[in-house]
XYZ file of C-alpha atoms in Angstrom:
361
model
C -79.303 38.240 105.171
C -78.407 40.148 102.469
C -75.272 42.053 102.114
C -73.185 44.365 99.628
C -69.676 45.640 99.346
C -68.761 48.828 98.291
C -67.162 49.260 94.822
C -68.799 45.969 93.100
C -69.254 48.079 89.941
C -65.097 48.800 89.949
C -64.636 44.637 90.097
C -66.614 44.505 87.173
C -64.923 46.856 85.019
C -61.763 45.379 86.450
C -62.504 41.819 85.427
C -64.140 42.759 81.831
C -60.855 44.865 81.463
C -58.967 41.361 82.176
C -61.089 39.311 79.895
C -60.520 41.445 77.118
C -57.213 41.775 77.744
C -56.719 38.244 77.501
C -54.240 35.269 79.255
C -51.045 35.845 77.629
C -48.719 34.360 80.340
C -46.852 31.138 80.315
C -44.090 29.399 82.137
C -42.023 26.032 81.972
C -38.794 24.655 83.323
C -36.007 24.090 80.703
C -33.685 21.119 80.644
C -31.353 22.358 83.601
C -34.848 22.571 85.691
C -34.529 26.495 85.480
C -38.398 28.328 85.325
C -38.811 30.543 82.207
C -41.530 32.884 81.703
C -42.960 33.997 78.685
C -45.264 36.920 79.196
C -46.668 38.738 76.101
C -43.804 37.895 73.604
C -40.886 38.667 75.979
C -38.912 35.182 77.748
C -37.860 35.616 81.216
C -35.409 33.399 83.103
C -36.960 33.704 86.326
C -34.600 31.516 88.595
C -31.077 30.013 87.800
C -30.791 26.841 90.017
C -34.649 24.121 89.636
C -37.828 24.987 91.362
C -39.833 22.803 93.714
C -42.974 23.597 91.836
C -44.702 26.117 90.189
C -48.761 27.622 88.924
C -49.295 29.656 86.105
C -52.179 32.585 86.833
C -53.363 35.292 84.858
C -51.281 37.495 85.404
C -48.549 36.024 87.841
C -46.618 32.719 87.876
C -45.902 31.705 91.441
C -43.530 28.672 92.106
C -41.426 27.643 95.118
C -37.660 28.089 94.385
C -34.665 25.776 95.401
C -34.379 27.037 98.819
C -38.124 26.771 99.531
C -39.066 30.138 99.544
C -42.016 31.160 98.245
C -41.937 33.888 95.476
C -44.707 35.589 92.844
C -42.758 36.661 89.418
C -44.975 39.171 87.627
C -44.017 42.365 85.839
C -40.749 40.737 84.963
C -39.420 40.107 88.411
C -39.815 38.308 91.546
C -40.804 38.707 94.560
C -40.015 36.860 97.435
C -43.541 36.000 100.197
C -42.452 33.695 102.622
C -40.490 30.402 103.549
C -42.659 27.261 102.251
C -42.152 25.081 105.590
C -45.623 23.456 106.309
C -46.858 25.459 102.911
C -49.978 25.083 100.509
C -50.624 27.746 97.321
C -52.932 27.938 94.530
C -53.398 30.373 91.608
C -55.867 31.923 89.303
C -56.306 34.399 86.732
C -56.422 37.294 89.528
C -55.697 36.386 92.960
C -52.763 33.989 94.582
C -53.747 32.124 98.113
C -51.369 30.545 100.042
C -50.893 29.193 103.371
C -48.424 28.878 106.007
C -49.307 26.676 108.527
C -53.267 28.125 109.286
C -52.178 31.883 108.161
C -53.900 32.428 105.127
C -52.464 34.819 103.021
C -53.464 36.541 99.328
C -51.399 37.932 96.759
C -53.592 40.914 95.240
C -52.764 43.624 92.718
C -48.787 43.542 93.423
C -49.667 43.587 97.568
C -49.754 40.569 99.917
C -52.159 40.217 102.790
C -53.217 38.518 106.226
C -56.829 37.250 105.998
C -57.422 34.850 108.628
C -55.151 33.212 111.464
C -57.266 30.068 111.847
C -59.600 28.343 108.886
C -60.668 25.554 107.347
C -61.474 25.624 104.038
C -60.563 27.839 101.255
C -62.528 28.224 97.924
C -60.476 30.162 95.223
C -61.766 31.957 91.865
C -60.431 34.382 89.889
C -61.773 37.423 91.682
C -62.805 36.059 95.147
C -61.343 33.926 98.318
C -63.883 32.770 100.274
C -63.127 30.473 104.039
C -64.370 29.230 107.309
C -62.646 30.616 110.309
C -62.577 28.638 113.068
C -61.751 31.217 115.873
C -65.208 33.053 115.527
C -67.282 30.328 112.936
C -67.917 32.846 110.055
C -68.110 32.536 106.068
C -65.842 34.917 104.704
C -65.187 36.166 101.424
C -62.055 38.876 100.001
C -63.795 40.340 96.900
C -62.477 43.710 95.599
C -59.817 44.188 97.590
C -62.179 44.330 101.041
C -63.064 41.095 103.600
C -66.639 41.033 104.329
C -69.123 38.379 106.318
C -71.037 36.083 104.484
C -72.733 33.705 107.274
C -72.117 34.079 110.692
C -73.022 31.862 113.701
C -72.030 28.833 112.517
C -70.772 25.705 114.396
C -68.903 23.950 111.449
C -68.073 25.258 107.681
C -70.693 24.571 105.434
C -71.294 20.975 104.128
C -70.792 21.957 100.371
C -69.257 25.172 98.481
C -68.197 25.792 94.792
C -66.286 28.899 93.641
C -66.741 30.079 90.046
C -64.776 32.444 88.492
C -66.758 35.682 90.404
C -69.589 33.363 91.686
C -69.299 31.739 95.564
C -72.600 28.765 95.772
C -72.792 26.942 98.852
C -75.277 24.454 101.172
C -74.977 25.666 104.968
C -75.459 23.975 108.111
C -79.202 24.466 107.505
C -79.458 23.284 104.637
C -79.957 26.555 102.614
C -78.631 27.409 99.059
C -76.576 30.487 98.679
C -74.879 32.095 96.176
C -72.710 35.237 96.087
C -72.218 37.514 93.073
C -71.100 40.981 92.669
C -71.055 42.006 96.233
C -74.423 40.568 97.025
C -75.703 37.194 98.932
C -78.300 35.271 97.544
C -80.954 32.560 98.948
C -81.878 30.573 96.459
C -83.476 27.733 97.993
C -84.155 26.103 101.357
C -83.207 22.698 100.633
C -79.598 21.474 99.292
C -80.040 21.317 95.250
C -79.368 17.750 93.745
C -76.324 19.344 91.809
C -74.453 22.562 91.279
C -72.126 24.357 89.313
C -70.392 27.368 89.457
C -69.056 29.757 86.258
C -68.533 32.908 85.800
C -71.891 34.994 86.527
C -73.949 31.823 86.223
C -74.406 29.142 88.413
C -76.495 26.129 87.235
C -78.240 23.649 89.882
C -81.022 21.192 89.798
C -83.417 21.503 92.706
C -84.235 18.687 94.978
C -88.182 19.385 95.213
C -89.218 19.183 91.824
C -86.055 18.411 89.532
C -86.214 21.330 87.539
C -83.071 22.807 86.068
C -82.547 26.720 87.092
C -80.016 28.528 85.722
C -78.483 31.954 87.872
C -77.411 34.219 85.421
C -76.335 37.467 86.441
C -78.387 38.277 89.323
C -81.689 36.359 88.272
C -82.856 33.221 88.432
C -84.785 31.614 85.796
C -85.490 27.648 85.601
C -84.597 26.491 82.236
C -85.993 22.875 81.986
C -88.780 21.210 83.858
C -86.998 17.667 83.748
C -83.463 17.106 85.045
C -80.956 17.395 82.635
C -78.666 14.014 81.629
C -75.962 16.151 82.775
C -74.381 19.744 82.494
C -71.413 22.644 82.368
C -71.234 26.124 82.427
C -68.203 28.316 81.391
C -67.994 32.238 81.244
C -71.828 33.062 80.864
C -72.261 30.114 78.895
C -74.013 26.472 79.800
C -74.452 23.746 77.684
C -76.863 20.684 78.771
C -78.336 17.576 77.197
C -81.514 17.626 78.173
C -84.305 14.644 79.379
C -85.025 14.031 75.593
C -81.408 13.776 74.482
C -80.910 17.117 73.131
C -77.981 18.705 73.422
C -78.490 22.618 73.952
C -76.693 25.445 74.625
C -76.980 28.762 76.871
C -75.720 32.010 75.477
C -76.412 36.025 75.909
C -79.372 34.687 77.989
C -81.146 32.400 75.875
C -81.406 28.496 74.810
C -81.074 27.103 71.843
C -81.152 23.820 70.407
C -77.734 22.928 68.722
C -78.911 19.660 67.247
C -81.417 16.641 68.504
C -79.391 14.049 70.030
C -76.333 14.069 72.356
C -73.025 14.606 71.551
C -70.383 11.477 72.282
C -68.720 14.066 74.434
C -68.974 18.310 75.259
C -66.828 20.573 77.684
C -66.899 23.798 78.691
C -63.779 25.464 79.554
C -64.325 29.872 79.765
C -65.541 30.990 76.535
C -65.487 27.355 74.587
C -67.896 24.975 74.186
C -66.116 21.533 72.791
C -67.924 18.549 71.522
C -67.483 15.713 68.847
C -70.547 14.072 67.313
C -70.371 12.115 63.780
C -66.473 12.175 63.003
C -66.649 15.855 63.456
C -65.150 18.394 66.320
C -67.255 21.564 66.869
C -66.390 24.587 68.766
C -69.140 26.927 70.453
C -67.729 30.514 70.621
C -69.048 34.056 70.596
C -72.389 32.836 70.001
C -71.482 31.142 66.806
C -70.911 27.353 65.558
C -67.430 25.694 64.269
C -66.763 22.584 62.569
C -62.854 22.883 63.719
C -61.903 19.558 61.730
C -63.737 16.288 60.158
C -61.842 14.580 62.508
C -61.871 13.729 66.417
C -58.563 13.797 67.818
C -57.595 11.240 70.919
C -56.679 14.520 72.794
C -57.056 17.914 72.904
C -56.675 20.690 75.221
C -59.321 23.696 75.630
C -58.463 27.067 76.833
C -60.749 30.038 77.770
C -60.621 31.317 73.966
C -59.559 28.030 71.425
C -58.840 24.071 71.386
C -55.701 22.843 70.639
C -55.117 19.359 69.038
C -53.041 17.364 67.084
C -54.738 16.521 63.886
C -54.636 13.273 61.709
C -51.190 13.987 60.057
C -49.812 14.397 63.717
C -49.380 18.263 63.903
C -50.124 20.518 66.134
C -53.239 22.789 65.343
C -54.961 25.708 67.627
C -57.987 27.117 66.773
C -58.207 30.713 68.521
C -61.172 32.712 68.066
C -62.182 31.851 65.066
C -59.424 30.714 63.607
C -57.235 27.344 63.049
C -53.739 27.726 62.695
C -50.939 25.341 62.463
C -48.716 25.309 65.614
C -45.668 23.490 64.691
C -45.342 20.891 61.790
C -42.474 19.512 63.802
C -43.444 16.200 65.802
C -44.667 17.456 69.154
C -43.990 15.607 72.284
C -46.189 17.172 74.453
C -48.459 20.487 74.896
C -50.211 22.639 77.709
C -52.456 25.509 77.004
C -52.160 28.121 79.623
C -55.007 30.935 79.738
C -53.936 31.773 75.402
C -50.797 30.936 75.431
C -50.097 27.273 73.819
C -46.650 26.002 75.072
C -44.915 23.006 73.063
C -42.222 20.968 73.469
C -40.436 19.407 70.055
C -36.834 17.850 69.368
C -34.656 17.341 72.668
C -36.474 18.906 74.783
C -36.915 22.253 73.104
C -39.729 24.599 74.377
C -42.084 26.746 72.326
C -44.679 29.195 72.667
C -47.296 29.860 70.011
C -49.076 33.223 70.568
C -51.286 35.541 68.500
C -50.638 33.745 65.558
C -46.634 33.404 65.874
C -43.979 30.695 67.489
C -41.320 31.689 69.971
């Protein structure tokens, strides 16, 4: 059955707002074990005695303090949620789930609330919660600020589910594939699919009857190969594949193309960024365009929604961002962490940096 929330069209504008706002949040513990928080050029010192733990989001850093209380810092303060006795928390670029005990809670826009007394399993993205609640054995889903049904009548949660950015896919009791995008449910397909992904608004499967690759891209369903692929990704609207023949291709602004006509010895795709290394060189896919980011393949790397960052064959720290590769620190780096756009370094004894927009802090 088919249903729709009410105000799917303000999500959208809401997320698209947020994408094109960008990540610009970081955090980090110093040497004392105190959390700092760098959010859009300003440092914060969030607590003065170590935390427990802490997750970066988009736009909130929540972390468990000394005391084990639970607190959200966003806005450039904290606020406290709950005690963390018998506690479990997760964040994303929008929405903050947490648990105490079988309450499941979610941190929303600044305001925390009850969703379900009694569940089993919870599938987080940036814009949706989705869980099985095991007083009345329903699918639900918190999308836009509102709860709504998604499958009712069931005796157990369903056997598989994978939450994409603003994309819910799942197999159900019966075997059916689902998935749920912008307010609306989805059948795709009576029989479980071989494999599945889940991105933002696309979801890419291979179907169990005739091994074709599909490809669910914003609301329609198109199948994209006739063979299975050797294996697959998607991102943010983007998919890339290497296909029966050893191609490896790419999906972008709703369209294939081949990129070049044998496999790559590795790809990723992490939001925006396609990453792969083929013949000594390290490419980027972004914005519908093509990079050679160095002639050489570094041992690691780290790939954000928008850039790659890397330390290149005289040992320094570079981040490509956009378009453009910049040199992060020429000091000898020790280790690195990209969260959202925000590259955080640490150099010397123990000193921290942040490299943002172009400039260290």
């Amino acid at each position: 059955m088919t249903k729709k929330l009410l105000a799917g069209l303000l999500l959208l504008i809401a997320s698209t707002a947020f994408e094109a706002k960008g990540q610009a949040l970081s955090a980090y513990t110093d040497y004392r074990g105190y959390l700092q928080v760098f959010d859009r050029g300003m440092f914060y010192q969030a607590e003065y005695l170590p935390v427990r733990s802490y997750q970066v989001g988009g736009n909130a850093v929540a972390y468990i303090d000394n005391r084990s209380d639970f607190r959200i810092f966003q806005n450039g303060k904290a606020n406290m949620q709950v005690n963390a006795a018998d506690f479990w928390y997760q964040v994303t670029n929008n929405l903050i789930a947490y648990k105490v005990g079988n309450v499941l809670y979610v941190y929303d826009n600044g305001q925390k609330k009850i969703l379900s007394y009694y569940n089993d399993g919870v599938y987080l993205g940036d814009s949706l919660l989705a869980w099985f609640d095991n007083s009345n054995y329903l699918l639900n889903i918190y999308y836009n600020g509102r709860t709504a049904e998604l499958e009712s009548s069931l005796l157990e949660k369903p056997k598989t589910v994978k939450a994409g950015p603003n994309t819910l896919a799942w197999v159900n009791q019966s075997n059916f594939f689902k998935i749920f995008y912008h307010g609306q449910t989805y059948t795709l397909d009576n029989i479980p699919p071989r494999e599945f992904q889940a991105g933002r608004d696309i979801v890419g499967y291979v179907d169990d009857y005739n091994g074709y690759f599909h490809l669910f891209y914003k609301g329609d369903t198109a199948s994209v190969e006739i063979f299975p692929p050797d294996s697959f990704k998607v991102g943010w609207s983007i998919a890339a594949y290497v296909d029966n023949l050893g191609d490896f291709r790419i999906f972008s602004e709703g369209a294939t193309r081949r990129i070049m006509p044998d496999r790559p010895d590795f790809f990723y795709v992490v939001g925006n960024v396609i990453c792969w290394g083929y013949n000594g060189d390290f490419n980027i896919f972004w914005n519908g365009n093509t990079y050679v980011v160095d002639r050489f393949i570094p041992r690691e790397f780290k790939i954000g929604p928008n850039g790659v960052a890397y330390l290149d064959a005289s040992n320094q720290l570079k981040y490509w961002y956009k378009g453009e590769n910049a040199t992060a620190s020429y000091e000898s780096v020790l280790n690195y962490a990209l969260n959202g756009d925000v590259l955080k370094f640490t150099v010397g004894t123990n000193t921290v940096k942040v490299f943002y927009e172009g400039r260290a802090y």
